Coordinates of C-alpha atoms in Angstrom, one line a residue:
M1 CA -15.9 192.4 200.2
A2 CA -15.3 195.8 201.9
G3 CA -17.0 199.0 201.2
A4 CA -19.9 201.2 202.1
I5 CA -23.4 199.9 201.5
Q6 CA -25.4 201.9 199.1
G7 CA -28.5 203.5 200.6
K8 CA -30.6 201.9 198.0
L9 CA -29.7 198.5 199.4
I10 CA -31.4 199.2 202.8
G11 CA -35.1 198.9 203.1
V12 CA -38.0 198.7 205.6
K13 CA -40.6 196.0 206.1
L14 CA -43.8 196.3 208.1
S15 CA -45.0 193.1 209.6
G16 CA -42.8 191.1 207.2
T17 CA -43.8 192.9 204.0
Y18 CA -41.6 195.4 202.1
I19 CA -42.9 198.9 201.7
R20 CA -43.3 199.6 197.9
C21 CA -41.0 202.0 196.1
Q22 CA -39.1 203.5 199.1
T23 CA -37.1 206.5 198.3
D24 CA -35.7 207.1 201.8
A25 CA -35.5 205.3 205.1
T26 CA -33.9 206.5 208.3
L27 CA -33.4 204.6 211.6
T28 CA -32.7 206.8 214.6
I29 CA -31.7 205.3 218.0
T30 CA -31.5 207.7 220.9
A31 CA -30.5 207.7 224.6
N32 CA -32.6 210.0 226.7
T33 CA -30.4 211.6 229.4
T34 CA -30.8 213.9 232.4
D35 CA -28.0 216.3 233.3
T36 CA -26.7 215.9 236.8
D37 CA -26.6 219.1 238.8
P38 CA -23.0 220.1 239.6
C39 CA -21.9 220.6 243.2
K40 CA -21.1 223.9 244.6
P41 CA -17.3 224.5 244.8
S42 CA -15.5 223.4 247.9
E43 CA -13.1 225.7 249.8
D44 CA -10.1 224.5 247.8
E45 CA -11.7 225.0 244.3
A46 CA -11.9 228.1 242.2
T47 CA -15.4 229.6 241.8
N48 CA -14.9 230.9 238.3
A49 CA -13.8 227.6 236.8
A50 CA -16.3 225.8 234.6
S51 CA -17.4 222.5 235.9
W52 CA -17.9 219.5 233.7
T53 CA -21.5 218.3 233.1
T54 CA -22.3 214.7 233.8
H55 CA -25.6 212.9 233.0
S56 CA -27.4 209.7 233.6
I57 CA -29.1 207.6 231.0
D58 CA -32.8 207.4 231.7
S59 CA -34.1 205.4 228.7
K60 CA -33.4 204.5 225.1
A61 CA -35.7 204.9 222.1
W62 CA -35.9 204.3 218.4
T63 CA -37.8 205.6 215.4
V64 CA -37.9 204.7 211.8
S65 CA -39.1 207.1 209.1
V66 CA -39.8 206.2 205.5
T67 CA -40.6 208.2 202.4
A68 CA -42.1 206.3 199.4
K69 CA -43.8 207.0 196.2
A70 CA -47.6 207.0 196.4
F71 CA -49.7 204.9 194.0
A72 CA -53.3 204.9 192.9
D73 CA -53.3 201.1 192.4
T74 CA -52.5 198.4 194.9
V75 CA -50.1 195.5 194.3
A76 CA -50.3 192.3 196.3
G77 CA -47.3 191.4 198.3
V78 CA -46.1 194.9 199.2
I79 CA -47.2 197.7 201.5
D80 CA -48.2 201.0 199.9
N81 CA -49.8 204.3 200.8
S82 CA -53.3 202.9 200.9
D83 CA -52.2 200.1 203.3
V84 CA -50.5 202.6 205.6
A85 CA -53.5 205.0 205.5
A86 CA -55.9 202.1 206.3
L87 CA -53.8 201.1 209.3
M88 CA -53.8 204.7 210.6
I89 CA -57.5 205.4 210.0
T90 CA -59.3 202.2 210.7
G91 CA -56.8 199.5 211.6
N92 CA -54.4 198.7 214.3
P93 CA -51.2 200.9 213.9
S94 CA -49.0 198.4 215.8
V95 CA -46.5 196.8 213.5
E96 CA -43.4 194.6 213.4
M97 CA -40.7 196.7 211.8
T98 CA -37.6 195.4 210.0
F99 CA -34.8 197.8 208.8
Q100 CA -32.3 195.7 206.8
T101 CA -30.0 195.4 203.9
I102 CA -31.6 194.0 200.8
K103 CA -29.7 191.1 199.3
T104 CA -30.2 191.7 195.6
T105 CA -28.9 189.4 192.8
D106 CA -25.8 191.5 192.5
Y107 CA -25.2 192.2 196.3
N108 CA -21.5 192.2 196.7
H109 CA -21.0 192.5 200.5
D110 CA -20.0 189.8 203.0
N111 CA -22.7 190.5 205.6
I112 CA -26.4 191.3 205.9
F113 CA -27.6 193.4 208.9
V114 CA -31.1 193.4 210.3
Y115 CA -32.7 195.7 213.0
E116 CA -36.1 194.5 214.2
G117 CA -38.6 195.7 216.7
T118 CA -42.3 196.2 217.5
G119 CA -43.5 199.7 217.0
T120 CA -46.5 202.0 216.4
L121 CA -47.2 203.9 213.3
T122 CA -47.3 207.4 214.7
S123 CA -47.7 209.5 211.6
F124 CA -48.7 209.3 207.9
T125 CA -48.3 212.3 205.6
H126 CA -49.5 212.1 202.0
N127 CA -47.5 214.7 200.0
A128 CA -49.1 216.2 196.8
P129 CA -46.7 218.7 195.1
S130 CA -47.9 220.8 192.2
A131 CA -45.3 219.2 190.0
G132 CA -43.7 215.8 190.2
E133 CA -44.8 212.5 191.8
S134 CA -46.9 212.2 194.9
T135 CA -45.1 210.6 197.9
Y136 CA -45.9 209.8 201.5
D137 CA -44.0 209.8 204.7
L138 CA -44.5 207.5 207.7
E139 CA -43.0 207.3 211.1
I140 CA -42.8 204.3 213.4
R141 CA -42.0 204.8 217.1
G142 CA -40.5 201.9 218.8
N143 CA -42.4 200.1 221.6
G144 CA -39.7 198.4 223.5
S145 CA -36.2 197.3 222.6
L146 CA -34.7 197.0 219.1
T147 CA -32.6 194.0 218.1
Y148 CA -29.7 193.9 215.8
T149 CA -28.3 190.9 214.0
E150 CA -25.5 190.6 211.5
T151 CA -25.2 187.5 209.3
T152 CA -22.1 186.5 207.3
L153 CA -23.0 185.3 203.9
T154 CA -21.6 182.0 202.7
T155 CA -20.7 181.4 199.1

């Protein structure tokens, strides 16, 4: 079935466990480049003409950011704000990250996509607004390559 995937059908797992009550998740893949210095004009070129910039690719990187609701209680089988805080404060912030479509009971697409990689939790922010629900933000910085797989669902 064709069509855009709703954002609510994409979620993040840390070390194989879903993050509880996610409200936003963003995967960013970047190529870090260096501009190549242009040459001085030769005798047969105009000096006032703009030259095109070229660049080389030095490295690639990825990050994942997640916003989720914060809870005072813990629930087995999911990652929540207390788990992320513990990893950042007293634990090992190295994690296996999965960014993928969530196949719900009414999922109506032909494919599932999965990005996976090893990363480091580099930030944890607990937000406490004066009105509304408390949330938290986390960021994972990739440590090495990211893999992508797409699986066609069978009926």
